[in-house]
C-alpha positions as MATLAB code, in Angstrom:
seq = 'MSEFFHEGSRQLQDRFETRPMADRLVEAIVSAQISPEDKAFIEEQNMFFFATVDREGRPNCSYKGGSVGLVKVIDEQTLAFPLYDGSGMYLSAGNVLVNEHVSMLFVDFQRQARLRLNGSAFIQDDDPLQNHWPEAELVLRVKVREMFPNCPRYIHKMTLVEESAFVPKQHCETPVPAWKRLEVVADVLPPRDAHLAGHEQDAAAALNRS';
ca = [
      -1.017    2.386   -8.809;
       0.047    2.212  -12.436;
       3.040    0.148  -11.305;
       1.029   -2.067   -8.960;
      -1.518   -3.195  -11.575;
      -0.812   -4.469  -15.081;
      -3.083   -4.711  -18.103;
      -4.404   -8.127  -17.093;
      -5.597   -6.856  -13.729;
      -7.042   -3.737  -15.332;
      -8.906   -5.776  -17.928;
     -10.723   -7.766  -15.232;
     -11.255   -4.719  -13.021;
     -13.011   -2.999  -15.914;
     -15.034   -6.096  -16.751;
     -16.346   -6.407  -13.180;
     -16.392   -2.640  -12.521;
     -13.933   -2.741   -9.612;
     -11.221   -0.345  -10.858;
     -12.121    2.529   -8.473;
     -12.271    0.144   -5.499;
      -8.967   -1.493   -6.479;
      -7.272    1.899   -6.696;
      -8.676    2.935   -3.329;
      -7.462   -0.265   -1.675;
      -3.944    0.268   -3.002;
      -3.949    3.746   -1.495;
      -5.295    2.470    1.833;
      -3.490   -0.808    2.537;
      -0.446   -1.338    0.297;
       2.863   -0.301    1.823;
       6.560   -0.660    1.045;
       7.473   -0.701    4.738;
       6.958   -3.222    7.518;
       5.018   -1.575   10.326;
       5.443   -2.568   14.000;
       2.075   -4.345   13.767;
       3.167   -6.239   10.649;
       6.463   -7.165   12.330;
       4.600   -8.629   15.300;
       2.270  -10.599   13.034;
       5.095  -11.993   10.890;
       7.274  -13.027   13.830;
       4.342  -14.762   15.548;
       3.928  -17.208   12.655;
       5.474  -20.677   12.465;
       4.869  -21.199    8.743;
       4.315  -19.379    5.461;
       3.962  -20.049    1.752;
       6.840  -18.964   -0.474;
       6.546  -18.390   -4.225;
       9.560  -18.073   -6.509;
      10.044  -17.878  -10.264;
      12.716  -19.455  -12.457;
      14.618  -17.784  -15.285;
      11.837  -18.615  -17.766;
       9.093  -17.178  -15.558;
       7.756  -20.551  -14.366;
       6.511  -20.348  -10.761;
       7.169  -22.647   -7.851;
       5.268  -22.490   -4.552;
       6.680  -23.953   -1.362;
       5.514  -24.413    2.212;
       8.045  -23.280    4.824;
       7.504  -24.426    8.401;
       9.359  -24.085   11.684;
       8.863  -22.730   15.160;
       7.394  -19.356   16.047;
      10.017  -16.826   14.988;
      10.715  -18.671   11.748;
      10.869  -15.296   10.008;
      12.828  -12.431   11.533;
      12.139   -8.818   10.597;
      15.499   -7.036   10.257;
      14.250   -3.523    9.563;
      11.326   -1.715    7.942;
      12.140   -3.130    4.524;
      13.969   -6.397    5.159;
      13.164   -9.793    6.625;
      15.042  -13.071    6.780;
      14.343  -16.754    7.273;
      16.331  -20.009    7.320;
      16.487  -22.732    4.719;
      16.625  -26.088    6.479;
      17.662  -29.500    5.187;
      15.093  -30.665    2.645;
      14.859  -32.861   -0.432;
      18.131  -31.576   -1.845;
      16.405  -30.195   -4.950;
      16.760  -26.528   -3.856;
      13.858  -25.416   -6.019;
      13.079  -22.212   -4.105;
      16.675  -21.262   -3.310;
      17.789  -22.145   -6.829;
      15.135  -19.915   -8.314;
      16.265  -17.028   -6.120;
      19.777  -17.339   -7.552;
      18.465  -16.737  -11.082;
      15.371  -14.583  -10.444;
      15.089  -12.315   -7.416;
      11.308  -11.824   -7.526;
       9.450  -13.631   -4.726;
       6.152  -13.574   -2.848;
       5.342  -14.614    0.705;
       1.932  -15.431    2.138;
       1.491  -15.520    5.924;
      -1.732  -17.093    7.220;
      -2.828  -17.218   10.853;
      -5.483  -19.931   10.775;
      -6.425  -19.485   14.411;
      -7.103  -15.748   14.135;
      -8.158  -16.022   10.476;
      -5.803  -13.336    9.222;
      -3.300  -13.130    6.399;
      -0.589  -10.901    5.004;
       0.887  -10.851    1.508;
       4.402   -9.629    0.744;
       6.188   -9.203   -2.585;
       9.843   -8.356   -2.938;
      13.358   -9.207   -4.025;
      15.271  -12.054   -2.408;
      18.962  -12.782   -2.112;
      21.276  -15.287   -0.424;
      24.698  -14.364    0.895;
      27.346  -16.817    2.026;
      28.156  -16.830    5.756;
      25.140  -14.724    6.628;
      25.625  -13.462   10.208;
      22.097  -14.604   11.039;
      22.756  -18.238   10.165;
      23.386  -19.160   13.806;
      20.085  -17.563   14.800;
      18.252  -20.698   13.642;
      19.605  -24.134   14.644;
      20.693  -26.266   11.655;
      20.012  -23.552    9.081;
      21.810  -24.405    5.815;
      21.312  -20.949    4.345;
      19.592  -17.700    5.216;
      17.383  -16.020    2.655;
      16.728  -12.290    2.928;
      13.866  -10.446    1.273;
      13.651   -6.735    0.509;
      10.034   -5.637    0.538;
       8.556   -4.102   -2.596;
       4.961   -4.069   -1.391;
       2.937   -5.732    1.333;
      -0.690   -5.682    2.349;
      -3.270   -7.553    4.439;
      -5.842   -9.648    2.611;
      -9.558  -10.154    3.192;
      -9.817  -13.104    5.622;
     -13.331  -14.249    4.733;
     -12.269  -17.542    3.090;
      -9.663  -18.555    5.653;
     -10.732  -21.702    7.465;
     -10.393  -21.520   11.241;
      -7.954  -24.208   12.381;
      -6.035  -24.955   15.557;
      -2.445  -26.189   15.780;
      -2.469  -29.734   17.132;
       1.253  -30.419   17.240;
       4.449  -28.868   15.921;
       6.450  -31.076   13.589;
       9.064  -33.152   15.404;
      11.485  -32.400   12.582;
      11.739  -28.655   13.296;
      15.363  -28.061   14.416;
      15.810  -26.887   18.011;
      18.730  -25.959   20.226;
      20.224  -28.824   22.267;
      17.861  -31.364   20.723;
      18.726  -34.016   18.125;
      16.575  -33.641   15.029;
      15.132  -36.964   13.803;
      16.074  -38.300   10.370;
      13.265  -38.353    7.797;
      12.374  -41.916    6.900;
      12.723  -41.426    3.149;
      16.491  -40.854    3.496;
      16.849  -44.504    4.556;
      15.094  -45.904    1.475;
      17.047  -47.969   -1.038;
      15.959  -45.761   -3.923;
      18.219  -42.946   -2.649;
      20.869  -45.044   -0.845;
      23.549  -44.552   -3.501;
      22.936  -40.851   -4.100;
      22.781  -39.468   -0.568;
      25.120  -36.516    0.064;
      28.229  -37.340    2.116;
      26.699  -35.967    5.318;
      23.885  -38.552    5.056;
      25.822  -41.493    3.622;
      25.653  -43.343    6.961;
      21.876  -43.688    6.540;
      22.152  -45.995    3.521;
      21.114  -49.585    4.052;
      18.483  -48.942    6.720;
      15.357  -49.447    4.616;
      13.707  -51.630    7.271;
      13.995  -48.765    9.737;
      12.480  -46.467    7.144;
       9.559  -48.800    6.493;
       8.852  -49.046   10.204;
       8.969  -45.279   10.558;
       6.639  -44.781    7.598;
       4.174  -47.294    9.055;
       4.122  -45.376   12.340;
       3.383  -42.062   10.624;
];
């Protein structure tokens, strides 16, 4: 428990008289291993929130979405997920290369449940799991330091209306995001997208339909 909490947490626990309860909760719910129940919950999700930190300690939070099975549990202490084509800024992945500490938040809005996971992330070239997810650019693996369920009382109950059409799938052409056809990026597109330059009218039409 002394490693789980720092002086900031302890200061507020003492102010609001929650230290004994906080210590009891750590004993009861915090684990360094992924249980079969946690594995099932994680692999049933189609999105999660991913927090990373740069070399100076500045945080960045990202939404990661895909199909059910977006995150794969490898063993009791390791999970993996794909990094798809994005804005090209590589904020999350770039942070992982300079600071391994990450957090993941899984929220099931239909069942109103959530799971928090903290650990160390790494990226390896030619990860054998890369072909597990269509169009994955990279695979990011996370070693669990601690994980625990969170009180669900403030989770809004929501229902999935439609999965994003941009989620890569086997034997299905993934649409091009409209912003890649805009003039503002036409001269700086990576070689794989250079053919999209000069189609701003198509982009405007696509943006109007969205």
